């Protein structure tokens, strides 16, 4: 009982403290910062026994791996002062909590998760099929509200001990509310910033349609102690977009848009 009361008091105190504005922070942050943007975690969604979404002739797990490998190669060439680390480099099943652990153990400064979207329409060619990119940042309160979150979180059921691994992932748990509050203060704005920058590149340079930057309760973003964005690169069940996502040209465009966004992001955060 005492523990519950203690947590309740902490939560009320934390949630009653307003977020500090950028203007207010100027008085508390030293003029010279020691922060260095050193490490980006590149996460190829799904893998192994978890194929992810399906197109007419391809699987999400293969498309995401191909884009992730290309993104790492591009970073190693174009942004040489930043280390890039893959959560998987082949067709291996990696549990969601292990992906976050890889990111945290390597002290990542940004977590980029590559995915393909899908819609209930199936793979049949027809007019007005859903298309376009989508950028997701973590929104704890929307865990059970969005279909994309449900689809992405379904990966946990491929894990043998998923009940034990995610037992603490409970919206009503005071400790999770504390984590949420800390996450919002430190990383939410930067996650949205990077999502917006990637979206600008996709739409402004590549001419892609966009479904915007949205907050959703995607677990792979939840436990990463850093700004984190999940990039839905297109609808793999849309024949037109499936061809784009599987093509060298399409993957190159996606990768270069992320590279440009990374450069702009570093300028924006002063690193």
Short mmCIF file of C-alpha atoms in Angstrom, two decimals, residues 40-42 67-68 70-72 74-75 79 110-115 135 194 197-202 205-206 229-233 250-266:
data_model
loop_
_atom_site.label_atom_id
_atom_site.label_comp_id
_atom_site.label_asym_id
_atom_site.label_seq_id
_atom_site.Cartn_x
_atom_site.Cartn_y
_atom_site.Cartn_z
CA UNK A 40 22.28 6.12 -35.14
CA UNK A 41 20.49 2.81 -34.70
CA UNK A 42 19.01 1.45 -37.94
CA UNK A 67 16.71 -0.42 -47.29
CA UNK A 68 18.43 -0.66 -43.88
CA UNK A 70 21.63 0.64 -48.05
CA UNK A 71 21.06 3.29 -45.40
CA UNK A 72 23.98 2.05 -43.32
CA UNK A 74 25.17 5.53 -47.29
CA UNK A 75 25.77 6.77 -43.75
CA UNK A 79 28.17 10.97 -42.65
CA UNK A 110 18.53 8.34 -32.73
CA UNK A 111 16.55 5.18 -33.46
CA UNK A 112 15.26 4.76 -37.03
CA UNK A 113 12.95 1.81 -37.64
CA UNK A 114 12.26 0.95 -41.28
CA UNK A 115 8.90 -0.62 -42.18
CA UNK A 135 6.11 8.65 -39.89
CA UNK A 194 13.17 14.26 -37.23
CA UNK A 197 12.29 16.51 -41.65
CA UNK A 198 12.06 13.04 -43.22
CA UNK A 199 8.51 13.77 -44.32
CA UNK A 200 9.63 17.04 -45.94
CA UNK A 201 12.27 15.17 -47.95
CA UNK A 202 9.86 12.45 -49.07
CA UNK A 205 12.18 16.08 -53.12
CA UNK A 206 10.84 12.63 -54.01
CA UNK A 229 10.93 7.35 -35.45
CA UNK A 230 9.31 4.48 -37.33
CA UNK A 231 9.24 5.11 -41.08
CA UNK A 232 6.47 3.43 -43.05
CA UNK A 233 8.11 3.69 -46.47
CA UNK A 250 13.01 3.58 -55.04
CA UNK A 251 15.21 2.32 -52.24
CA UNK A 252 17.94 4.78 -53.21
CA UNK A 253 15.48 7.67 -53.07
CA UNK A 254 14.22 6.57 -49.65
CA UNK A 255 17.76 6.26 -48.30
CA UNK A 256 18.92 9.61 -49.64
CA UNK A 257 15.85 11.35 -48.21
CA UNK A 258 16.74 9.94 -44.78
CA UNK A 259 20.37 11.01 -45.21
CA UNK A 260 19.36 14.60 -46.04
CA UNK A 261 16.95 14.62 -43.09
CA UNK A 262 19.73 13.40 -40.79
CA UNK A 263 21.98 16.26 -41.88
CA UNK A 264 19.19 18.78 -41.33
CA UNK A 265 18.36 17.22 -37.97
CA UNK A 266 21.93 17.56 -36.75
#
